[in-house]
Coordinates of C-alpha atoms in Angstrom, one line a residue:
M21 CA 85.8 -24.5 -7.4
S22 CA 82.9 -25.0 -5.0
G23 CA 82.9 -28.8 -5.7
H24 CA 86.4 -29.0 -4.3
S25 CA 86.4 -26.3 -1.5
P26 CA 86.4 -27.2 2.2
L27 CA 83.2 -28.0 3.9
Y28 CA 82.4 -28.0 7.7
L29 CA 79.8 -30.0 9.4
G30 CA 77.5 -29.0 12.3
F31 CA 75.2 -31.2 14.1
D32 CA 72.4 -30.5 16.6
L33 CA 71.1 -33.5 18.7
S34 CA 67.9 -32.3 20.1
T35 CA 64.9 -33.9 21.9
Q36 CA 63.1 -34.8 18.7
Q37 CA 65.7 -34.6 15.9
L38 CA 69.3 -34.9 14.9
K39 CA 70.1 -32.1 12.3
G40 CA 73.0 -31.6 10.2
I41 CA 74.2 -28.7 8.2
A42 CA 77.2 -28.3 5.9
V43 CA 78.8 -24.8 5.2
T44 CA 81.6 -23.5 3.3
S45 CA 84.6 -21.5 4.5
S46 CA 82.6 -18.5 3.4
L47 CA 79.7 -19.6 5.5
K48 CA 77.4 -20.5 2.7
V49 CA 75.1 -23.4 3.5
E50 CA 75.4 -26.3 1.0
H51 CA 73.5 -29.0 2.6
E52 CA 70.9 -29.5 5.3
V53 CA 69.4 -32.8 6.4
K54 CA 67.6 -34.1 9.5
F55 CA 66.5 -37.4 11.2
D56 CA 63.3 -37.3 13.1
F57 CA 63.2 -39.7 15.9
D58 CA 59.3 -40.3 15.9
A59 CA 59.3 -40.5 11.9
D60 CA 62.5 -42.2 11.1
S61 CA 63.9 -44.4 14.0
K62 CA 63.3 -47.9 13.9
G63 CA 62.4 -50.1 17.0
F64 CA 62.0 -47.4 19.6
S65 CA 58.6 -46.9 21.2
I66 CA 59.0 -43.1 21.8
S67 CA 56.8 -40.2 21.6
K68 CA 58.2 -36.7 20.6
G69 CA 61.7 -38.3 20.9
V70 CA 61.2 -39.5 24.5
L71 CA 60.0 -42.1 26.8
T72 CA 58.3 -41.2 30.1
N73 CA 57.7 -42.8 33.5
E74 CA 55.0 -40.6 34.9
S75 CA 54.9 -42.1 38.3
E76 CA 58.4 -40.8 39.0
N77 CA 58.4 -37.8 36.6
E78 CA 61.0 -39.2 34.6
V79 CA 61.6 -38.2 30.9
F80 CA 64.5 -40.1 29.1
A81 CA 65.7 -41.2 25.6
P82 CA 67.3 -44.4 24.4
V83 CA 70.9 -43.7 23.6
T84 CA 71.1 -46.3 20.8
M85 CA 68.4 -44.4 18.9
W86 CA 70.8 -41.5 18.6
L87 CA 73.5 -43.9 17.2
Q88 CA 70.9 -44.7 14.6
A89 CA 70.3 -41.3 13.8
I90 CA 74.0 -40.4 13.3
D91 CA 74.2 -43.1 10.6
G92 CA 70.9 -42.1 9.3
V93 CA 71.9 -38.3 9.0
L94 CA 75.1 -39.2 7.2
Q95 CA 73.3 -41.4 4.8
R96 CA 71.0 -38.7 4.0
F97 CA 74.0 -36.4 3.4
Q98 CA 75.4 -39.0 1.0
D99 CA 72.1 -39.2 -0.9
A100 CA 72.1 -35.6 -1.3
G101 CA 75.4 -35.8 -3.1
M102 CA 77.7 -34.7 -0.2
D103 CA 81.3 -35.5 -0.8
F104 CA 82.6 -36.1 2.6
S105 CA 86.3 -36.0 1.5
R106 CA 85.7 -32.1 1.4
V107 CA 84.8 -31.9 5.1
R108 CA 87.8 -30.5 7.1
G109 CA 86.1 -30.0 10.6
I110 CA 83.2 -31.1 12.6
S111 CA 81.4 -29.8 15.6
G112 CA 78.1 -30.2 17.2
A113 CA 75.5 -29.0 19.8
G114 CA 73.4 -31.1 22.2
M115 CA 70.6 -30.6 24.4
Q116 CA 72.0 -29.4 27.7
H117 CA 72.2 -31.3 31.0
G118 CA 71.4 -34.8 29.7
S119 CA 74.0 -37.6 30.6
V120 CA 75.3 -40.7 29.1
Y121 CA 76.8 -43.6 31.0
W122 CA 79.4 -45.4 29.2
N123 CA 80.8 -49.0 30.5
I124 CA 84.4 -50.0 29.8
K125 CA 83.3 -52.4 27.0
G126 CA 81.7 -49.4 25.1
E127 CA 84.8 -47.4 25.5
R128 CA 86.8 -50.1 23.9
A129 CA 84.2 -50.7 21.2
L130 CA 84.2 -47.0 20.3
E131 CA 88.0 -47.2 19.4
S132 CA 87.7 -50.4 17.2
L133 CA 84.5 -49.8 15.1
D134 CA 83.9 -52.0 12.0
M135 CA 82.9 -50.0 9.0
S136 CA 80.8 -52.9 7.7
R137 CA 78.4 -52.7 10.7
S138 CA 76.1 -49.8 11.9
L139 CA 76.9 -47.9 15.0
K140 CA 73.9 -49.0 16.9
D141 CA 74.7 -52.7 16.2
Q142 CA 78.2 -52.1 17.4
L143 CA 77.6 -50.1 20.4
A144 CA 74.2 -51.7 21.7
D145 CA 76.1 -52.8 24.7
A146 CA 78.3 -49.9 25.3
F147 CA 76.4 -48.4 28.1
A148 CA 75.9 -49.0 31.8
H149 CA 72.6 -47.5 31.6
P150 CA 70.5 -47.6 28.2
Y151 CA 68.9 -44.3 28.7
S152 CA 69.8 -40.6 29.0
P153 CA 67.7 -38.2 31.1
N154 CA 65.9 -35.5 29.1
W155 CA 65.9 -31.8 30.1
Q156 CA 62.3 -32.3 30.7
D157 CA 62.9 -34.8 33.4
A158 CA 61.5 -33.6 36.9
S159 CA 62.4 -36.5 39.1
T160 CA 65.1 -34.9 41.1
Q161 CA 63.5 -32.7 43.5
E162 CA 65.1 -34.4 46.5
Q163 CA 68.5 -34.1 44.9
C164 CA 68.1 -30.5 44.0
D165 CA 67.2 -29.6 47.5
A166 CA 70.3 -31.5 48.6
F167 CA 72.4 -29.5 46.1
D168 CA 70.8 -26.1 47.0
A169 CA 71.5 -26.7 50.7
H170 CA 74.9 -28.3 50.6
L171 CA 76.8 -25.0 50.1
G172 CA 74.4 -23.2 52.2
D173 CA 71.7 -21.9 50.0
A174 CA 70.6 -21.6 46.4
T175 CA 72.3 -18.3 46.2
R176 CA 75.7 -19.7 47.0
L177 CA 75.2 -22.5 44.6
A178 CA 74.3 -20.1 41.8
L179 CA 77.5 -18.0 42.6
L180 CA 79.9 -20.9 42.2
T181 CA 78.3 -22.8 39.3
G182 CA 76.1 -20.2 37.5
S183 CA 72.8 -21.6 38.4
K184 CA 70.8 -22.8 41.4
A185 CA 69.9 -26.6 41.3
H186 CA 67.5 -27.4 38.5
H187 CA 65.7 -30.9 38.0
R188 CA 67.5 -31.3 34.5
F189 CA 71.0 -30.3 35.6
T190 CA 73.6 -33.1 35.4
G191 CA 74.8 -33.0 39.2
P192 CA 71.5 -33.9 40.7
Q193 CA 70.8 -36.4 37.8
I194 CA 74.1 -38.2 38.7
L195 CA 73.3 -38.3 42.5
R196 CA 69.8 -39.8 41.7
F197 CA 71.4 -42.4 39.2
R198 CA 73.9 -43.4 41.8
T199 CA 71.4 -44.0 44.5
K200 CA 68.6 -45.6 42.4
Y201 CA 71.1 -47.7 40.3
P202 CA 74.1 -48.4 42.4
T203 CA 75.3 -51.3 40.4
K204 CA 74.8 -49.7 37.1
Y205 CA 76.9 -46.6 38.7
Q206 CA 79.6 -49.0 39.6
E207 CA 79.8 -50.4 36.0
T208 CA 79.9 -46.8 34.6
S209 CA 83.5 -46.1 33.3
R210 CA 82.7 -42.6 31.9
I211 CA 79.9 -40.1 31.9
S212 CA 79.2 -37.9 28.8
L213 CA 77.0 -34.9 28.4
V214 CA 74.9 -35.2 25.2
S215 CA 77.3 -32.7 23.6
S216 CA 80.4 -34.8 24.4
F217 CA 78.7 -37.9 23.5
L218 CA 78.1 -36.4 20.1
A219 CA 81.8 -35.5 19.8
S220 CA 82.9 -38.9 21.1
I221 CA 81.2 -40.8 18.3
F222 CA 83.1 -38.9 15.6
L223 CA 86.3 -38.9 17.5
G224 CA 86.4 -42.7 18.3
K225 CA 87.1 -42.2 21.9
I226 CA 85.5 -40.4 24.9
A227 CA 85.7 -36.6 24.3
P228 CA 86.0 -34.1 27.1
F229 CA 83.3 -31.8 28.0
D230 CA 83.0 -28.4 26.4
I231 CA 84.1 -25.3 28.6
S232 CA 80.4 -23.9 28.3
D233 CA 78.2 -27.0 28.5
V234 CA 80.2 -28.2 31.7
C235 CA 78.7 -25.3 33.4
G236 CA 75.1 -26.8 33.3
M237 CA 76.0 -29.5 35.6
N238 CA 75.9 -27.7 39.0
L239 CA 79.5 -29.2 39.6
W240 CA 81.9 -26.7 37.9
D241 CA 83.2 -23.7 39.6
I242 CA 83.0 -21.3 37.0
K243 CA 85.3 -18.7 38.3
A244 CA 87.9 -21.1 39.5
G245 CA 87.7 -23.1 36.3
A246 CA 87.6 -26.3 38.1
W247 CA 85.4 -28.9 39.6
N248 CA 84.0 -28.1 43.1
E249 CA 85.0 -30.6 45.6
N250 CA 82.3 -30.3 48.0
L251 CA 79.6 -30.7 45.2
L252 CA 81.5 -33.8 43.7
S253 CA 81.5 -35.4 47.1
L254 CA 77.6 -34.9 47.3
A255 CA 77.2 -36.4 43.9
A256 CA 79.7 -39.1 44.7
G257 CA 78.3 -39.9 48.2
S258 CA 81.7 -39.7 49.7
N259 CA 84.5 -37.3 50.4
N260 CA 86.8 -39.5 48.2
T261 CA 85.8 -38.1 44.8
S262 CA 88.5 -39.7 42.7
D263 CA 86.0 -42.3 41.3
L264 CA 83.6 -39.7 40.0
K265 CA 86.3 -37.5 38.7
Q266 CA 87.6 -40.6 36.8
K267 CA 84.1 -41.0 35.3
L268 CA 83.7 -37.3 34.4
G269 CA 87.4 -37.3 32.9
A270 CA 88.0 -34.5 35.3
A271 CA 91.4 -33.4 33.9
E272 CA 90.2 -33.0 30.5
V273 CA 88.0 -29.7 30.2
P274 CA 90.0 -27.7 27.6
E275 CA 89.6 -24.0 28.0
D276 CA 90.0 -23.5 24.2
G277 CA 86.4 -23.9 22.7
G278 CA 87.9 -24.5 19.3
A279 CA 90.5 -27.0 20.6
F280 CA 91.7 -29.8 18.2
L281 CA 90.4 -33.0 20.0
G282 CA 92.0 -35.3 17.3
N283 CA 91.2 -36.5 13.7
I284 CA 87.8 -38.3 12.9
S285 CA 87.5 -42.0 13.7
P286 CA 88.5 -44.4 10.9
Y287 CA 85.1 -45.8 11.0
F288 CA 83.8 -42.7 9.2
V289 CA 86.7 -42.5 6.8
Q290 CA 86.2 -46.1 5.8
R291 CA 82.3 -46.1 5.8
Y292 CA 81.5 -42.5 4.3
G293 CA 84.6 -41.4 2.7
F294 CA 85.8 -38.6 5.2
S295 CA 89.3 -37.5 4.8
P296 CA 91.4 -38.9 7.7
T297 CA 92.7 -35.5 8.6
C298 CA 89.1 -34.2 9.3
A299 CA 89.3 -32.3 12.6
I300 CA 87.0 -32.8 15.5
A301 CA 86.3 -29.7 17.7
P302 CA 84.5 -29.8 21.1
S303 CA 80.7 -29.9 20.8
T304 CA 78.7 -27.5 23.0
G305 CA 75.2 -27.1 24.5
D306 CA 72.4 -26.1 22.2
N307 CA 71.7 -22.8 24.0
P308 CA 75.6 -21.9 23.8
S309 CA 75.5 -23.1 20.2
T310 CA 72.5 -20.7 19.4
I311 CA 74.7 -17.5 20.2
L312 CA 77.2 -18.8 17.8
A313 CA 74.8 -18.6 14.9
L314 CA 75.8 -14.9 14.5
P315 CA 78.8 -13.0 15.4
L316 CA 76.9 -11.6 18.5
R317 CA 78.9 -8.8 20.2
P318 CA 78.8 -8.2 23.9
L319 CA 75.6 -6.4 25.1
D320 CA 73.7 -7.7 22.1
A321 CA 70.7 -9.6 23.1
I322 CA 68.8 -12.4 21.6
V323 CA 65.2 -13.0 22.5
S324 CA 63.5 -16.2 21.4
L325 CA 59.7 -15.7 21.3
G326 CA 58.3 -19.1 21.0
T327 CA 56.2 -21.2 23.3
S328 CA 58.5 -20.2 25.9
T329 CA 60.5 -17.1 26.0
T330 CA 64.3 -17.0 26.3
L331 CA 66.9 -14.3 26.5
L332 CA 70.4 -15.0 25.5
M333 CA 73.3 -12.4 26.0
S334 CA 77.1 -12.4 25.8
T335 CA 78.5 -10.5 28.4
P336 CA 81.8 -9.6 30.1
Y337 CA 80.1 -9.6 33.5
Y338 CA 79.6 -12.5 35.8
K339 CA 76.6 -11.6 38.1
P340 CA 74.7 -14.8 38.8
N341 CA 71.7 -15.1 41.0
P342 CA 69.2 -18.0 41.4
A343 CA 66.7 -16.7 38.9
V344 CA 69.2 -16.8 36.0
H345 CA 71.8 -18.9 34.3
F346 CA 75.5 -18.0 33.7
M347 CA 77.9 -20.2 31.7
N348 CA 81.2 -19.7 30.1
H349 CA 81.0 -18.5 26.5
P350 CA 81.5 -21.4 24.3
T351 CA 84.3 -19.7 22.3
T352 CA 85.7 -16.5 23.8
P353 CA 87.5 -16.4 27.1
G354 CA 86.6 -13.6 29.3
L355 CA 83.0 -13.7 28.1
Y356 CA 80.0 -15.3 29.7
M357 CA 76.7 -16.5 28.3
F358 CA 73.7 -15.1 30.2
M359 CA 70.4 -17.1 30.0
L360 CA 67.0 -16.4 31.1
C361 CA 64.1 -18.8 30.6
Y362 CA 60.3 -18.4 31.1
K363 CA 57.7 -21.1 30.7
N364 CA 55.0 -18.5 29.8
G365 CA 55.7 -17.1 26.4
G366 CA 53.7 -17.6 23.5
L367 CA 51.1 -19.6 25.2
A368 CA 50.4 -16.6 27.4
R369 CA 50.0 -14.2 24.4
E370 CA 47.7 -16.6 22.7
H371 CA 45.5 -16.9 25.9
V372 CA 45.0 -13.1 25.9
R373 CA 44.6 -13.0 21.9
D374 CA 41.7 -15.7 22.3
S375 CA 39.9 -13.6 24.9
L376 CA 39.5 -10.7 22.3
P377 CA 36.8 -10.6 19.6
P378 CA 37.5 -12.6 16.7
S379 CA 39.7 -11.2 14.0
S380 CA 37.9 -10.0 10.8
D381 CA 40.9 -11.2 8.8
A382 CA 41.0 -15.0 8.9
A383 CA 44.5 -15.0 7.7
N384 CA 45.7 -12.9 10.5
P385 CA 44.4 -14.2 13.8
W386 CA 46.5 -11.7 15.6
Q387 CA 44.6 -8.6 14.1
Q388 CA 42.6 -7.7 17.2
F389 CA 45.4 -8.3 19.6
D390 CA 47.8 -6.0 17.4
Q391 CA 45.4 -3.3 17.1
A392 CA 44.6 -3.2 21.0
A393 CA 48.3 -3.5 21.8
S394 CA 49.4 -0.8 19.4
T395 CA 46.7 1.8 20.1
A396 CA 46.9 1.6 24.0
M397 CA 49.3 4.1 25.6
P398 CA 52.5 2.7 27.1
L399 CA 51.6 1.3 30.5
G400 CA 48.1 2.7 30.2
Q401 CA 49.6 5.9 31.3
S402 CA 48.8 9.5 30.5
S403 CA 51.5 11.8 29.4
D404 CA 52.2 12.7 33.1
L405 CA 55.2 10.4 33.9
N406 CA 54.0 10.2 37.6
S407 CA 50.5 9.0 36.6
P408 CA 49.3 5.6 37.6
M409 CA 50.7 2.6 35.6
K410 CA 48.9 -0.5 34.5
I411 CA 51.2 -3.6 35.1
G412 CA 49.9 -7.2 34.9
L413 CA 51.4 -10.9 35.1
F414 CA 49.7 -13.3 32.9
F415 CA 50.7 -17.1 33.7
P416 CA 48.5 -19.8 32.2
R417 CA 51.1 -22.1 33.5
P418 CA 53.1 -22.1 36.7
E419 CA 56.2 -19.7 36.2
I420 CA 59.6 -20.3 37.2
V421 CA 60.9 -16.7 36.9
P422 CA 59.3 -15.8 39.4
N423 CA 58.5 -19.0 40.9
V424 CA 54.8 -18.7 41.3
R425 CA 51.7 -20.7 40.6
A426 CA 49.5 -20.2 37.5
G427 CA 47.4 -17.1 37.6
T428 CA 46.5 -13.6 36.3
W429 CA 47.3 -10.7 38.2
R430 CA 46.6 -7.0 37.3
F431 CA 47.9 -3.9 39.3
I432 CA 47.7 -0.2 39.3
Y433 CA 51.2 1.0 40.3
E434 CA 51.8 4.5 41.6
P435 CA 55.4 5.5 40.5
S436 CA 55.4 8.7 42.8
T437 CA 54.7 6.7 46.0
S438 CA 55.9 3.2 45.0
S439 CA 52.5 1.9 46.0
L440 CA 50.3 -0.9 44.5
M441 CA 46.7 -1.4 44.1
A442 CA 44.7 -4.4 42.7
A443 CA 43.1 -3.4 39.5
D444 CA 39.3 -4.0 39.0
E445 CA 36.8 -3.1 36.2
T446 CA 36.7 0.6 36.9
T447 CA 40.6 0.9 36.5
W448 CA 41.3 -1.9 34.0
N449 CA 39.6 -2.5 30.7
Q450 CA 40.6 -6.2 29.9
A451 CA 39.6 -6.0 26.1
G452 CA 41.7 -2.9 25.7
D453 CA 44.5 -3.1 28.1
D454 CA 45.5 -6.9 28.4
A455 CA 47.1 -7.1 25.0
R456 CA 49.7 -4.4 25.5
A457 CA 50.0 -5.2 29.3
I458 CA 51.2 -8.9 28.6
V459 CA 53.7 -8.0 26.0
E460 CA 54.9 -5.1 28.3
S461 CA 55.2 -7.3 31.3
Q462 CA 57.5 -10.0 29.5
F463 CA 59.8 -7.4 28.2
L464 CA 59.9 -5.6 31.6
S465 CA 60.8 -8.9 33.2
L466 CA 63.9 -9.3 30.9
R467 CA 64.7 -5.8 31.5
L468 CA 64.6 -6.1 35.2
R469 CA 66.9 -9.2 35.2
S470 CA 69.3 -7.9 32.6
R471 CA 69.8 -4.4 33.8
D472 CA 73.0 -5.1 35.7
L473 CA 74.6 -6.5 32.6
V474 CA 73.9 -3.7 30.2
E475 CA 75.8 -0.4 29.9
S476 CA 75.8 2.9 28.1
P477 CA 77.4 3.0 24.6
T478 CA 80.7 4.8 24.1
G479 CA 81.3 7.3 21.3
P480 CA 78.6 9.5 20.0
N481 CA 75.9 7.8 21.9
A482 CA 77.7 7.9 25.3
H483 CA 74.8 10.0 26.6
L484 CA 72.1 7.4 26.3
P485 CA 71.1 5.1 29.2
P486 CA 72.4 1.5 29.8
Q487 CA 70.7 -0.8 27.2
P488 CA 71.7 -3.6 24.7
R489 CA 73.3 -2.4 21.4
R490 CA 70.9 -4.5 19.5
V491 CA 67.9 -6.7 20.2
Y492 CA 67.6 -9.7 17.9
L493 CA 64.2 -11.5 17.8
V494 CA 63.9 -15.1 16.8
G495 CA 61.1 -17.6 17.0
G496 CA 57.4 -17.4 15.7
A497 CA 56.6 -14.1 17.3
S498 CA 59.5 -12.4 15.9
R499 CA 57.5 -11.8 12.7
N500 CA 54.8 -9.8 14.6
V501 CA 55.7 -6.0 14.2
T502 CA 53.6 -4.8 17.1
I503 CA 55.5 -7.0 19.4
A504 CA 58.7 -6.0 18.0
K505 CA 58.0 -2.2 18.5
I506 CA 57.1 -2.7 22.1
A507 CA 60.4 -4.8 22.6
G508 CA 62.2 -1.6 21.3
Q509 CA 60.4 0.6 23.7
V510 CA 60.8 -1.4 26.7
L511 CA 64.2 -3.0 26.2
G512 CA 66.0 -0.4 23.9
G513 CA 68.7 -1.2 21.6
W514 CA 70.4 1.9 20.4
E515 CA 70.9 0.3 16.9
G516 CA 67.3 -1.1 16.8
V517 CA 65.3 -4.4 16.9
Y518 CA 66.2 -7.0 14.4
R519 CA 64.6 -10.2 13.3
L520 CA 67.2 -13.0 13.0
D521 CA 66.2 -15.5 10.4
V522 CA 68.4 -18.6 10.2
G523 CA 65.6 -21.1 9.7
E524 CA 65.1 -23.9 12.3
N525 CA 68.9 -24.8 12.4
A526 CA 70.3 -22.1 14.4
C527 CA 72.1 -24.6 16.9
A528 CA 73.5 -26.7 14.0
L529 CA 74.6 -23.5 12.2
G530 CA 76.4 -22.3 15.2
A531 CA 78.1 -25.6 15.4
A532 CA 79.1 -25.4 11.8
Y533 CA 80.5 -21.9 12.3
K534 CA 82.4 -23.2 15.4
A535 CA 83.9 -25.8 13.3
V536 CA 85.1 -23.2 10.7
W537 CA 86.6 -21.1 13.3
S538 CA 88.4 -23.9 14.9
V539 CA 90.1 -25.0 11.8
E540 CA 90.8 -21.8 9.8
R541 CA 91.6 -19.2 12.7
K542 CA 94.8 -17.7 12.8
E543 CA 96.7 -17.5 16.1
K544 CA 94.7 -15.5 18.8
Q545 CA 91.9 -14.8 16.3
S546 CA 88.6 -14.8 18.0
F547 CA 85.5 -16.3 16.9
E548 CA 83.9 -12.9 16.6
E549 CA 86.6 -11.6 14.3
L550 CA 86.8 -14.7 12.0
I551 CA 82.9 -15.2 11.8
G552 CA 82.1 -11.6 11.8
G553 CA 84.6 -10.9 8.7
R554 CA 82.7 -13.5 6.7
W555 CA 79.1 -13.3 8.0
K556 CA 76.8 -11.6 5.5
E557 CA 74.4 -9.7 7.7
D558 CA 71.9 -8.7 4.9
E559 CA 71.2 -12.5 4.3
F560 CA 70.1 -13.3 7.9
V561 CA 69.1 -10.0 9.7
K562 CA 66.4 -7.4 8.9
K563 CA 65.7 -4.3 11.0
I564 CA 62.1 -4.4 12.0
A565 CA 61.7 -1.7 14.5
D566 CA 63.3 1.0 16.3
G567 CA 65.2 0.4 19.5
Y568 CA 65.8 3.4 22.0
Q569 CA 63.3 6.0 21.8
E570 CA 63.8 8.9 24.2
G571 CA 61.3 9.4 26.6
I572 CA 59.5 6.2 26.3
F573 CA 62.4 4.2 27.4
E574 CA 62.8 6.3 30.3
K575 CA 59.0 5.9 31.0
Y576 CA 59.7 2.2 31.5
G577 CA 62.2 2.7 34.2
P578 CA 59.8 3.1 37.0
A579 CA 57.7 0.2 35.6
V580 CA 60.7 -2.0 36.1
E581 CA 60.6 -1.2 39.9
G582 CA 56.9 -1.6 39.9
L583 CA 57.2 -5.1 38.3
D584 CA 59.8 -6.0 41.1
L585 CA 57.4 -4.9 43.7
I586 CA 54.6 -6.9 42.1
E587 CA 56.6 -10.0 41.9
K588 CA 57.9 -9.8 45.6
E589 CA 54.3 -9.3 46.7
L590 CA 53.4 -12.4 44.9
L591 CA 56.2 -14.5 46.3
K592 CA 55.3 -13.4 49.8
G593 CA 51.8 -14.9 49.2
E594 CA 53.4 -18.1 47.8
K595 CA 55.3 -18.5 51.0
N596 CA 52.4 -18.1 53.2
K597 CA 50.5 -20.8 51.5

């Protein structure tokens, strides 16, 4: 039966690769393929998927390279024995914030593709601008300042759009594009996000923005569920925003994340053998798609422990501020996606690790780090809850949360008097204290910024303090048991700390699950209900540490206040420079 059962495709268009994954109705993975831009593309002088103009801090990618990749990935599916006639639905994920500028010729060409020619050949002249700004682009400081100031300040902008202005966000990027390339802007008939670009190709016409990904533009009023006219006027350079609205397809942002956008383009039916009834669902951003890689419940937390550190939560509460990101949930009305991003994650931990004596176990370079972190007392504190706490910040790179320069700061915090003192060699043993302090400080920052979103459980655990239900760890450091144990002690998680192992395809997998839900859901059946009923937890999740531990979790409460005080002191110093 498996040879004839329905399949669903999910795609992830990221900076360096296009990945594709095929799953069955029961969520079993049947095929996984990828197209690596550096290794597999032809005719593009890229490095790590992008081109750069360092003089203007620009980072961008050629859009036609992505077209080449779509045909390439589908060919690899076919070479692996994929029967495209089994595919009933497609969705995707795209790196957030990037913009694609179509011209009218491109819109028309998209609707009349010739199956005998490649996408790249037919759509080479489809764009008013051949490049899409990458999320690493930092060319828009002037435009970000304008966005932050336009409604009064960054806090007001975050309240309306879910985030303060960021270099990579689409609104500031459109403003810069309009002023730098006025003729190309006039020639632009439609603007897509990377996610809606991907959906457009499969749909054979320009697809609308996704209800979650539209929140990464600094243009969408999240609570009003509409474009903000003041911000549109800033990007458009005029109080008459009708032209920009037309370019954005302003009337076309479906609230339903699983909406039926239409059937697949005849190009793919004729060239690859897809069924003409294959449905196209909205594609979303890469971060929103990540939280769809499991049936994440409200108040669960995903912590990505890679080169950077990222916290993702699904929450019913909308409490934005300039230090965090809020977006609509990609599938579930009434929920929001909360996101925190830090530059200093694994790199900072490795910096401390490398300052310790070499490991005696060549196969485990973390041996000394783990031993130091696991044998030190929490916060370097004695059993007395009011004894001094050791709290440090370790930023080998400039940080964005908080927005401070690179540096290392070690403090002694007196919880009884809420006082700080810079640590010295008499109060801080770097070899013994740094390893635990860096892990604690990273998780304390997550707890500080998510504390207004968590709540106490109901039922038999109602006596517990507010905390996540579960903490899921992903990324390279998720396999480090010492780090996982400290995560549970600081962040809690009354059901424990779990490692989520879905390989490197979480975004594509989340998109495939979204396609399953879009096509097979019953009326009013939520993503969590359908996917949760089919998802086999034991195949993807393993409990690796305890979460909430009475007494230890409470000890970290005053430390959160101490970290907050330290950050405020550092920010004062930054302003005085």
